[in-house]
mmCIF file of C-alpha atoms in Angstrom:
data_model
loop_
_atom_site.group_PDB
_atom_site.id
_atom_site.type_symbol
_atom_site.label_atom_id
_atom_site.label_comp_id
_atom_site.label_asym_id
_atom_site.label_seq_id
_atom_site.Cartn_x
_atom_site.Cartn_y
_atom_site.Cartn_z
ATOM 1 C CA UNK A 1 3.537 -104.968 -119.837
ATOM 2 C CA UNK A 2 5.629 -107.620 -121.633
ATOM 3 C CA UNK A 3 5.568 -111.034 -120.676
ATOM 4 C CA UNK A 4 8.156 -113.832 -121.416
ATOM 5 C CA UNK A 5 8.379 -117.465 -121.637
ATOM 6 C CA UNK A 6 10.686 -119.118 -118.423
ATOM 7 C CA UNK A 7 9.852 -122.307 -118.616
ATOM 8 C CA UNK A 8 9.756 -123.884 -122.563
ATOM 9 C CA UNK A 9 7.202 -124.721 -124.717
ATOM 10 C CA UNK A 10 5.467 -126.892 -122.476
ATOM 11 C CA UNK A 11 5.428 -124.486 -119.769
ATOM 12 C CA UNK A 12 5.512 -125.031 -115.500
ATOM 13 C CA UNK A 13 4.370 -128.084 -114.746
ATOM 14 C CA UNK A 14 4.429 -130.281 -111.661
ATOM 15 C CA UNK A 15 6.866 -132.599 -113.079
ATOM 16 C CA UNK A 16 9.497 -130.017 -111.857
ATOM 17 C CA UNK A 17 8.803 -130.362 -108.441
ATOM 18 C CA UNK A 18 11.141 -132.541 -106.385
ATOM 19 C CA UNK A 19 10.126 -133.701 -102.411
ATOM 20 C CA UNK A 20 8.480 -131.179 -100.431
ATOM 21 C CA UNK A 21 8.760 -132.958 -97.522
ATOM 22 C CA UNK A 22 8.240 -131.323 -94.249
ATOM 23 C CA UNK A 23 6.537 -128.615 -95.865
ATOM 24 C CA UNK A 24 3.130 -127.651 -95.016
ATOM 25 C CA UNK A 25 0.369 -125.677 -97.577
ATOM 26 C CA UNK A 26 -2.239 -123.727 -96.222
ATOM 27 C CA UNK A 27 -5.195 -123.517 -98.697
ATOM 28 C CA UNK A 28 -8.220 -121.613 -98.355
ATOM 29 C CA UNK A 29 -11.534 -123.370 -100.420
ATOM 30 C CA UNK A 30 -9.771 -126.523 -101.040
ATOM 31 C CA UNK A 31 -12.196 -129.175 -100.663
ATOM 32 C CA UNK A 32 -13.407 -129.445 -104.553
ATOM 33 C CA UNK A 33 -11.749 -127.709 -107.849
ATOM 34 C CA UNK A 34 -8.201 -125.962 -108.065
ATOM 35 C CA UNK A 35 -7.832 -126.041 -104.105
ATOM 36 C CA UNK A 36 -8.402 -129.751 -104.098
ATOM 37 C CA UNK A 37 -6.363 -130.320 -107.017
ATOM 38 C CA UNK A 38 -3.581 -128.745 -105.415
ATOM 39 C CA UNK A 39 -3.712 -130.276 -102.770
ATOM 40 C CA UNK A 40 -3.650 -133.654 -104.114
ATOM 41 C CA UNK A 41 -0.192 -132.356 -106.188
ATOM 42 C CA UNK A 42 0.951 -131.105 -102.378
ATOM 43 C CA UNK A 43 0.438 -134.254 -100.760
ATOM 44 C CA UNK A 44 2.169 -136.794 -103.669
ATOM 45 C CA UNK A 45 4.684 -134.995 -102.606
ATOM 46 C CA UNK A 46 5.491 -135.395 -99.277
ATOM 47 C CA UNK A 47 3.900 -132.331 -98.219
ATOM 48 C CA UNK A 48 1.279 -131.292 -95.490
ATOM 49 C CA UNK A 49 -1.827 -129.195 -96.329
ATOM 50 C CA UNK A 50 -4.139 -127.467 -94.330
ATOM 51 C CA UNK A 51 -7.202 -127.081 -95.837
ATOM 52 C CA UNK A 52 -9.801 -123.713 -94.601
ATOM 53 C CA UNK A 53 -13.247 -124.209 -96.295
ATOM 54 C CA UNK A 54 -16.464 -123.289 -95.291
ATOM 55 C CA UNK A 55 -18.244 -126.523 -95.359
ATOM 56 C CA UNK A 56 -17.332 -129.699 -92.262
ATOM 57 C CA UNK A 57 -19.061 -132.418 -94.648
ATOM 58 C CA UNK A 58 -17.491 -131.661 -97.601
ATOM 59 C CA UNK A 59 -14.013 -130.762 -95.598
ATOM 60 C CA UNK A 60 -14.319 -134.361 -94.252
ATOM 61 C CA UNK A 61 -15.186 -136.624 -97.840
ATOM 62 C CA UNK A 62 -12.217 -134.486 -99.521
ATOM 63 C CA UNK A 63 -9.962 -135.890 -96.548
ATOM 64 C CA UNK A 64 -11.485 -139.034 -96.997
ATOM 65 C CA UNK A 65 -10.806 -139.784 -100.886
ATOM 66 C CA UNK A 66 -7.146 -137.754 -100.268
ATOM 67 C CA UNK A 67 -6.114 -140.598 -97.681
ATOM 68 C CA UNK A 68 -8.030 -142.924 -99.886
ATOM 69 C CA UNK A 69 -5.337 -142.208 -102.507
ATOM 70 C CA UNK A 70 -2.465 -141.054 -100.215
ATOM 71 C CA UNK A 71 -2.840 -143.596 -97.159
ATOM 72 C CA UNK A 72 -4.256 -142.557 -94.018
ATOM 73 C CA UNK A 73 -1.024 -141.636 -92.573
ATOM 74 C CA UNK A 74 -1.382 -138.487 -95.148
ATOM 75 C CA UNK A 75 -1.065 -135.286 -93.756
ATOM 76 C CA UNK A 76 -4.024 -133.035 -94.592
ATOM 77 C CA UNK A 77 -6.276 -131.285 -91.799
ATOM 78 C CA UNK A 78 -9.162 -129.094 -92.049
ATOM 79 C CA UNK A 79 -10.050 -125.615 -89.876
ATOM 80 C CA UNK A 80 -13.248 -124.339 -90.484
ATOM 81 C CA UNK A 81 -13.444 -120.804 -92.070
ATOM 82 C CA UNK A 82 -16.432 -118.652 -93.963
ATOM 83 C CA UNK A 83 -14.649 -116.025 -95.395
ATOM 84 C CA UNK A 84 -17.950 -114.147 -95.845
ATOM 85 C CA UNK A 85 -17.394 -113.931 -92.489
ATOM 86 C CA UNK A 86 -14.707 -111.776 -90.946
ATOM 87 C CA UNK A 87 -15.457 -113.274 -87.177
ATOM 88 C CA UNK A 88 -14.637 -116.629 -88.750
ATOM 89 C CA UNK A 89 -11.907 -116.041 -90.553
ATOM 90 C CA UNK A 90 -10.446 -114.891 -87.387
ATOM 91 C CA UNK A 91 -11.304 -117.634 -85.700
ATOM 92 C CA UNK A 92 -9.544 -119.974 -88.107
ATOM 93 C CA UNK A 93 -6.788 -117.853 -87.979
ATOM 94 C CA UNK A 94 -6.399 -118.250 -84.454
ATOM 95 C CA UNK A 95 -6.840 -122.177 -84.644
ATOM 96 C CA UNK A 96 -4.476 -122.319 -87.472
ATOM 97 C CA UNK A 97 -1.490 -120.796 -85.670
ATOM 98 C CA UNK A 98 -2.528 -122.983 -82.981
ATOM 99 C CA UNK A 99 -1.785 -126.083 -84.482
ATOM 100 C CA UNK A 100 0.251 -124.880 -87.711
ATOM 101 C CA UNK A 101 4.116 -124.089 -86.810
ATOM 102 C CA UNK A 102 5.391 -123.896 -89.852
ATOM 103 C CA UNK A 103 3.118 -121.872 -93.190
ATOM 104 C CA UNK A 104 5.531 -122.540 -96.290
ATOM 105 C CA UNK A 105 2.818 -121.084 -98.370
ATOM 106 C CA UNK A 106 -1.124 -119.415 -97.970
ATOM 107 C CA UNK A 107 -2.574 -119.882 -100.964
ATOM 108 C CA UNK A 108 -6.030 -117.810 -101.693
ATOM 109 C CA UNK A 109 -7.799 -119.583 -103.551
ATOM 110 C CA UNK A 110 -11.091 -119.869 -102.590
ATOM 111 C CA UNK A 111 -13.504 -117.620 -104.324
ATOM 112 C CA UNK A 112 -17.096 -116.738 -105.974
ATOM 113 C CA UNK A 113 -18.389 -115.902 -108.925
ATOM 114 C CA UNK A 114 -20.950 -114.219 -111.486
ATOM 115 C CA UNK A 115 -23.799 -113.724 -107.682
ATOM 116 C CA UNK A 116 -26.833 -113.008 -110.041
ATOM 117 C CA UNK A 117 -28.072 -110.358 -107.915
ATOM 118 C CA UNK A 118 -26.293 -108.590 -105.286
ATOM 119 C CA UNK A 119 -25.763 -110.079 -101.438
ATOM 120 C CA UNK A 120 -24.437 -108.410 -98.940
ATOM 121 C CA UNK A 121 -22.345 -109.961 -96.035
ATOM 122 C CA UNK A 122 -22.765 -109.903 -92.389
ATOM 123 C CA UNK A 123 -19.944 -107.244 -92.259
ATOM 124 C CA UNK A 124 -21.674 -105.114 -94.929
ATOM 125 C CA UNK A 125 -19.765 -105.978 -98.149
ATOM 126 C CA UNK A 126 -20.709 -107.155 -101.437
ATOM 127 C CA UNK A 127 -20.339 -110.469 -101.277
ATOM 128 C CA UNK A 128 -17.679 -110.649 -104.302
ATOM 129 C CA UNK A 129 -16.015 -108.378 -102.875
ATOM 130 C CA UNK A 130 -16.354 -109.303 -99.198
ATOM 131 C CA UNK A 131 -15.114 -113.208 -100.026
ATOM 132 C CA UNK A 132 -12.559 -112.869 -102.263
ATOM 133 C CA UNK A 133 -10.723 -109.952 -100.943
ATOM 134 C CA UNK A 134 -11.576 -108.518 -97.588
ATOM 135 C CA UNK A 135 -11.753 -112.065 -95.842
ATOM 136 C CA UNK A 136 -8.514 -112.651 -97.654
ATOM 137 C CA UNK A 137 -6.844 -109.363 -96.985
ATOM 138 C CA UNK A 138 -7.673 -110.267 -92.942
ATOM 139 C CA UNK A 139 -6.485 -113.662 -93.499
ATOM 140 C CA UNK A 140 -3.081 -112.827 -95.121
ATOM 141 C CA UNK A 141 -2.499 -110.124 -92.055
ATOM 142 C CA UNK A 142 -3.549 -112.561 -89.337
ATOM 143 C CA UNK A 143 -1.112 -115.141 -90.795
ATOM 144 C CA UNK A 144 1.987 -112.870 -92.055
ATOM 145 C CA UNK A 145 3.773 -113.447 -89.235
ATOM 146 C CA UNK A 146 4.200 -117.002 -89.023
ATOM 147 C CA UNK A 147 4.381 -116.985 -92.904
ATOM 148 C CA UNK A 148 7.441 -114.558 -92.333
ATOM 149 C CA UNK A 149 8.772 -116.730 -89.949
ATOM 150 C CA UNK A 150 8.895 -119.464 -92.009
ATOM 151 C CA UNK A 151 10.783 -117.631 -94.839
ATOM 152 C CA UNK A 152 6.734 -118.455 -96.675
ATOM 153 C CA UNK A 153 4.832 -117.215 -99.210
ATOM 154 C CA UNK A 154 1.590 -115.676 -99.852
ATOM 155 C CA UNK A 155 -0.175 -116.718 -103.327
ATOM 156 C CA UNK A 156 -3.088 -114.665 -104.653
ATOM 157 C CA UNK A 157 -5.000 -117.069 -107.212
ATOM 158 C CA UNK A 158 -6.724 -114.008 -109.347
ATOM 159 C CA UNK A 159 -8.211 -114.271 -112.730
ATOM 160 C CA UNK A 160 -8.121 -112.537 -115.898
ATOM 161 C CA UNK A 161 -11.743 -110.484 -115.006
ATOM 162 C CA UNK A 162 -9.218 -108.202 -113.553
ATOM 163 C CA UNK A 163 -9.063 -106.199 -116.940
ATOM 164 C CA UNK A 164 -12.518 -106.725 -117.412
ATOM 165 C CA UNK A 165 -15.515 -105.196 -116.293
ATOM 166 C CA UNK A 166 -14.361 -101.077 -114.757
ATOM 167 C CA UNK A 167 -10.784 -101.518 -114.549
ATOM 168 C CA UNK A 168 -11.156 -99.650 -112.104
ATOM 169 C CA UNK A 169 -11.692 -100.051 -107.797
ATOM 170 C CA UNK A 170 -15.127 -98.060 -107.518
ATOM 171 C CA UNK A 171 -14.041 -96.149 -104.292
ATOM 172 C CA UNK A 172 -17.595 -94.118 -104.153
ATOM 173 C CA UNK A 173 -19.630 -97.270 -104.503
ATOM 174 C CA UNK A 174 -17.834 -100.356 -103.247
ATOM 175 C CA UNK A 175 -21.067 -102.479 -103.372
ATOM 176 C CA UNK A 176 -22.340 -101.354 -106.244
ATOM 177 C CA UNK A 177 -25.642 -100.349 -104.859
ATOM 178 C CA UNK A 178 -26.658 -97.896 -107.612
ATOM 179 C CA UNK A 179 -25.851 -100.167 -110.332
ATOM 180 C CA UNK A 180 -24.842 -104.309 -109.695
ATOM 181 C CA UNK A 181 -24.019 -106.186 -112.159
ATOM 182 C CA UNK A 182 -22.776 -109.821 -111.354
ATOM 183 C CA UNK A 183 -19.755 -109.252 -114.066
ATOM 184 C CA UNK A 184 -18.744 -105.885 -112.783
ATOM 185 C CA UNK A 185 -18.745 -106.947 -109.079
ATOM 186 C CA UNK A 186 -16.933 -110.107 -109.635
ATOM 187 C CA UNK A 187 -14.190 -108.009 -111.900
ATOM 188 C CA UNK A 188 -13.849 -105.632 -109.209
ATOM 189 C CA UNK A 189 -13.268 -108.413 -106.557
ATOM 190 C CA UNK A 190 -10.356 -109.964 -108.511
ATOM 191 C CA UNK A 191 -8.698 -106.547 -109.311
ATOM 192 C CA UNK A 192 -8.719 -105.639 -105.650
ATOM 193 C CA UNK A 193 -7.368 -109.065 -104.666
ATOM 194 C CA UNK A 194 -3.988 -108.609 -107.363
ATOM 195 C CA UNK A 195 -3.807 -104.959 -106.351
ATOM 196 C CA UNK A 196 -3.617 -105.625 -102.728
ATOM 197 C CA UNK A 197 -0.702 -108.982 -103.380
ATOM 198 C CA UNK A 198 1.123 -106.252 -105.255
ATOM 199 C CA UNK A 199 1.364 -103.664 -102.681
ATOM 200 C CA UNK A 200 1.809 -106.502 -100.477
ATOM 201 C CA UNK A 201 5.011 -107.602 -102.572
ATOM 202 C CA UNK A 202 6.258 -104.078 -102.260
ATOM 203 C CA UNK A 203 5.600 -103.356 -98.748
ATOM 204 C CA UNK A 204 7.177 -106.210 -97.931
ATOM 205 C CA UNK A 205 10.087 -105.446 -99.875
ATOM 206 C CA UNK A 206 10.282 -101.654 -98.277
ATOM 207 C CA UNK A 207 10.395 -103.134 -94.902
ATOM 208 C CA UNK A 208 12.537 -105.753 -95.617
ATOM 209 C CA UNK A 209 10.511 -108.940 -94.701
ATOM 210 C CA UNK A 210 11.314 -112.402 -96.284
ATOM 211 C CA UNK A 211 7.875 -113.533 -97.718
ATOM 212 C CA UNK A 212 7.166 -113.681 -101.223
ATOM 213 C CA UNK A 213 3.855 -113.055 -102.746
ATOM 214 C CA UNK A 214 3.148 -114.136 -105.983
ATOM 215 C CA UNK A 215 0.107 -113.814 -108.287
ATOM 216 C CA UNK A 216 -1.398 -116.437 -110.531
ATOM 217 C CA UNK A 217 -4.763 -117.853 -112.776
ATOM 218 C CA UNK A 218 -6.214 -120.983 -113.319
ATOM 219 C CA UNK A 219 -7.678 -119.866 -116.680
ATOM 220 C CA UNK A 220 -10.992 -121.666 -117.779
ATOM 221 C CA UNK A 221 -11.066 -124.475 -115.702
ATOM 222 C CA UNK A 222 -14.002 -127.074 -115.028
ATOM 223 C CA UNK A 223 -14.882 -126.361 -111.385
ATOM 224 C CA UNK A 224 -17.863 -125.913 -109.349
ATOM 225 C CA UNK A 225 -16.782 -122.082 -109.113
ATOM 226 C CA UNK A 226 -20.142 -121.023 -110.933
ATOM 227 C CA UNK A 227 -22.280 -123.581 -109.290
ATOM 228 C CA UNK A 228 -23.878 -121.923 -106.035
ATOM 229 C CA UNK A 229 -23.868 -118.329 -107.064
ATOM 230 C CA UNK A 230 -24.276 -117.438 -110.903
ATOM 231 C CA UNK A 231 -27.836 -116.927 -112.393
ATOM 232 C CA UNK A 232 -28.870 -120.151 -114.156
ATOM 233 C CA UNK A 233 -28.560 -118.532 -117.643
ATOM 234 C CA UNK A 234 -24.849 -118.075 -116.761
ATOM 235 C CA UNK A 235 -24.713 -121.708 -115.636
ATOM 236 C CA UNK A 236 -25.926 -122.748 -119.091
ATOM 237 C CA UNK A 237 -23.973 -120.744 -120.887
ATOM 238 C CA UNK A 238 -20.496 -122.151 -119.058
ATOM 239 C CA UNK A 239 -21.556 -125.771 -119.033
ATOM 240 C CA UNK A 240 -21.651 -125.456 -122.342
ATOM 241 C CA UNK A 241 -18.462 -123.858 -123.224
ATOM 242 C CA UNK A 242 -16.551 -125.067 -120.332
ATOM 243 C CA UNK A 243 -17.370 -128.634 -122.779
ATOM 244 C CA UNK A 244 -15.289 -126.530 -125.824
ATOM 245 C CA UNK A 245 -12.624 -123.883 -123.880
ATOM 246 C CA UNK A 246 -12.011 -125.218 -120.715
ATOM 247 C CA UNK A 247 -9.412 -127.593 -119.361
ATOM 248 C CA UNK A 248 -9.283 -129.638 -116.469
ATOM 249 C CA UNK A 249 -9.723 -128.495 -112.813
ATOM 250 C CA UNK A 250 -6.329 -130.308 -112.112
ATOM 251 C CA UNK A 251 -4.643 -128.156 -114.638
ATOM 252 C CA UNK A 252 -6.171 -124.969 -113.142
ATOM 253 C CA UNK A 253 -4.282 -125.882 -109.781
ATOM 254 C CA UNK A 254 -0.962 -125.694 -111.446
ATOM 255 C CA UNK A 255 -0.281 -122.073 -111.741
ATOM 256 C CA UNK A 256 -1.101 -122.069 -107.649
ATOM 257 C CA UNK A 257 1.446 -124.822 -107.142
ATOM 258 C CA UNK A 258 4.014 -123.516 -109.087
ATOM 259 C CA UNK A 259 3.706 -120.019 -107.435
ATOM 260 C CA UNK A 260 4.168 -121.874 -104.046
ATOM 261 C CA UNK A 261 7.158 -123.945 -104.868
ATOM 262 C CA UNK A 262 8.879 -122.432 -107.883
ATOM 263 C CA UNK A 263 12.006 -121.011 -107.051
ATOM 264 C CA UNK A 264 12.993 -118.235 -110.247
ATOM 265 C CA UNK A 265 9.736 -116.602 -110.083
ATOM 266 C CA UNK A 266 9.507 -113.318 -110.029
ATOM 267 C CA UNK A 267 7.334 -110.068 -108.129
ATOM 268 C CA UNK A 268 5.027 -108.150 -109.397
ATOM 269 C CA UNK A 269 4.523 -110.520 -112.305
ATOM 270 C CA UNK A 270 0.958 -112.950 -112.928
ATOM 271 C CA UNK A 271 1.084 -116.394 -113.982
ATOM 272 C CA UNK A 272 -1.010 -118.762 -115.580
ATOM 273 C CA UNK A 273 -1.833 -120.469 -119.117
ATOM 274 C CA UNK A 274 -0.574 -118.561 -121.892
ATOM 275 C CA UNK A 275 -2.710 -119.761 -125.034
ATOM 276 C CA UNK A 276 -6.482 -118.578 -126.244
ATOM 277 C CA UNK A 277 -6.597 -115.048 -124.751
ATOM 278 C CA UNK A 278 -4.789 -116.742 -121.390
ATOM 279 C CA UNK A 279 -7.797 -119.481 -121.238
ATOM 280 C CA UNK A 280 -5.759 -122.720 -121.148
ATOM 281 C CA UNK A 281 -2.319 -124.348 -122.468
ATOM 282 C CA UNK A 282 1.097 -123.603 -120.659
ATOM 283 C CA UNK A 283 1.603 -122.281 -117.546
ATOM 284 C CA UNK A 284 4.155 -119.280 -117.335
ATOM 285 C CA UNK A 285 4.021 -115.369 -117.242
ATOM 286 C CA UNK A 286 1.196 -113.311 -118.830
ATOM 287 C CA UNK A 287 1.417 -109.873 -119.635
ATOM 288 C CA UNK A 288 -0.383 -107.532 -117.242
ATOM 289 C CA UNK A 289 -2.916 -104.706 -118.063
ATOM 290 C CA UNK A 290 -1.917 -101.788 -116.579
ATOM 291 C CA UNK A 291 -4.581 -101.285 -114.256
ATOM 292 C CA UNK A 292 -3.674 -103.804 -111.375
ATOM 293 C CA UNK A 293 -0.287 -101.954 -111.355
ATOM 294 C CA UNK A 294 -1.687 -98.559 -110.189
ATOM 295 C CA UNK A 295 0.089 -97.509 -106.967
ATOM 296 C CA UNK A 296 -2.076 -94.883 -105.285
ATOM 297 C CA UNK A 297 -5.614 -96.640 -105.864
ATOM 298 C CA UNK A 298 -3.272 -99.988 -104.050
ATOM 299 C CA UNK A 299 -2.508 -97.815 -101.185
ATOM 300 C CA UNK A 300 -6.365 -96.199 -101.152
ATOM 301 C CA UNK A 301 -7.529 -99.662 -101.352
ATOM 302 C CA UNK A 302 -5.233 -100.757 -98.302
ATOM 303 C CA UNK A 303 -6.352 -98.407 -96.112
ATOM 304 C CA UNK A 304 -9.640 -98.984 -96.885
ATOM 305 C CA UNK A 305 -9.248 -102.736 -96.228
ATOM 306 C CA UNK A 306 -7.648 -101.784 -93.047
ATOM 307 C CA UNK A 307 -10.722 -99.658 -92.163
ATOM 308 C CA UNK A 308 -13.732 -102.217 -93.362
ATOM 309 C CA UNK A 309 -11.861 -105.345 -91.383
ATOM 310 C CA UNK A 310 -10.553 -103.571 -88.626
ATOM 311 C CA UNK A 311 -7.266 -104.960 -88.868
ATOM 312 C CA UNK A 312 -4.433 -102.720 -89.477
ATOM 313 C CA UNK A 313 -1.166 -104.378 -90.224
ATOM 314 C CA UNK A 314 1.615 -103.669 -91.124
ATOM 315 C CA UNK A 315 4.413 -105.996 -93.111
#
């Protein structure tokens, strides 16, 4: 599919973004990286975030250096959530509507990466697959409705290992137990995650809901992503060209911000940096491999996220 350029040379960048005051961001991993970095963009502008990460100590020294820069009167809470973990992320999902009356935007971001051999979760999944999409998909359904109600968005932060790897969702062997490989599993993961914002886009369109869902990557960006789960070969190998390809984590964020605030963007599209194979340089739309646009393995795969998180839900 075609792409085209909608936002100049330069690309989307957060020097388009006026006051988002009383707004509030709900961000899942965003104590370190892209989630961080977004949140930092959130908060300079007047906006609230809501930060759902795994980890209480880190949770708390993100807060710490955000109201070190932002004043302590900056609004940014934490809710616990392991999305490895489906009894947590309900849990969090319950707190958050709680205390959160207003979701402008989810933004799933958290993820992992490149597991050198394969884990499974508590609920039985691959661990890829099991984090970045089926804790996600229950998240996003727990959550639609006060995302709806606040005319909100959903933002899928995917990445380009989409087209890698299968192509393919591997229906007759979700986990990969005849034949993991940390590169297959991980491509898998991130198809199923765009797949499922797509048919998200359309149900909601069918049933005519007002939340947008938009789809974005951060490219090669220097995070942490790699650092608790990829064999150590791996490791090597990015921390040496993440030094030569990569750009900054605070760069990577901006495709996840601009899907949350931008106002002309558009379904069923992906955005992210356009230059070096989609690796870095302006943000705007990137052309789409086929793949992630095929409409009966999205509806197989819904049902079948329906069935492993025993959550059925409908837009």
């Amino acid at each position: 599919m075609n792409s085209k350029r909608n936002f100049g040379p330069t690309g989307w960048t957060p020097e388009r973004l006026g006051s988002l005051e009383g707004k509030t961001y709900v961000i899942t991993g965003a104590n370190s990286g892209a989630g961080f970095e977004a949140s930092r963009v959130f908060l300079s502008k007047g906006a609230g975030v809501v930060m759902l990460n795994r980890s209480a100590d880190k949770s708390a020294a993100a807060i710490a250096t955000l109201k070190q820069e932002f004043g302590t009167d900056a609004n940014v809470t934490f809710v616990r959530m392991d999305l490895a973990v489906l009894d947590s992320v309900r849990q969090a999902a319950a707190e958050v509507l709680e205390i959160v009356p207003c979701i402008d935007a989810l933004i799933c971001n958290a993820a992992i990466a490149q597991v050198a051999k394969q884990e499974i979760t508590v609920d039985g999944f691959e661990s890829q697959l099991g984090v970045n999409h089926f804790g996600h998909f229950l998240l996003c359904g727990l959550l639609f409705e006060r995302i709806e109600e606040s005319v909100g968005r959903i933002v899928v932060v995917g990445s380009n290992a989409y087209k890698m790897g299968l192509k393919r969702i591997q229906f007759e062997d979700l986990n990969f137990d005849r034949n993991y490989t940390a590169w297959s599993a991980y491509a898998q993961s991130k198809l199923a995650q765009m797949m499922f914002a797509y048919e998200l886009q359309r149900r909601v369109d069918v049933a005519g809901k007002n939340v947008t869902v938009q789809v974005c990557h951060p490219g090669a960006s220097r995070t942490n992503l790699l650092k608790d789960t990829a064999s150590t070969f791996n490791k090597i190998v990015w921390s040496i060209l993440s030094r030569i390809i990569a750009q900054s984590a605070e760069k990577g964020s901006w495709p996840e911000v601009m899907c949350a605030t931008q106002g002309n963007v558009e379904p069923e599209k992906l955005y992210g940096p356009t230059k070096r194979a989609e690796t870095v340089g302006p943000i705007d739309e990137c052309p789409l491999h086929e793949c992630v646009l095929d409409r009966e393995a999205a509806a197989k795969l819904w049902n079948v996220s329906e069935q492993k998180t025993s959550h059925s839900w409908s837009p």
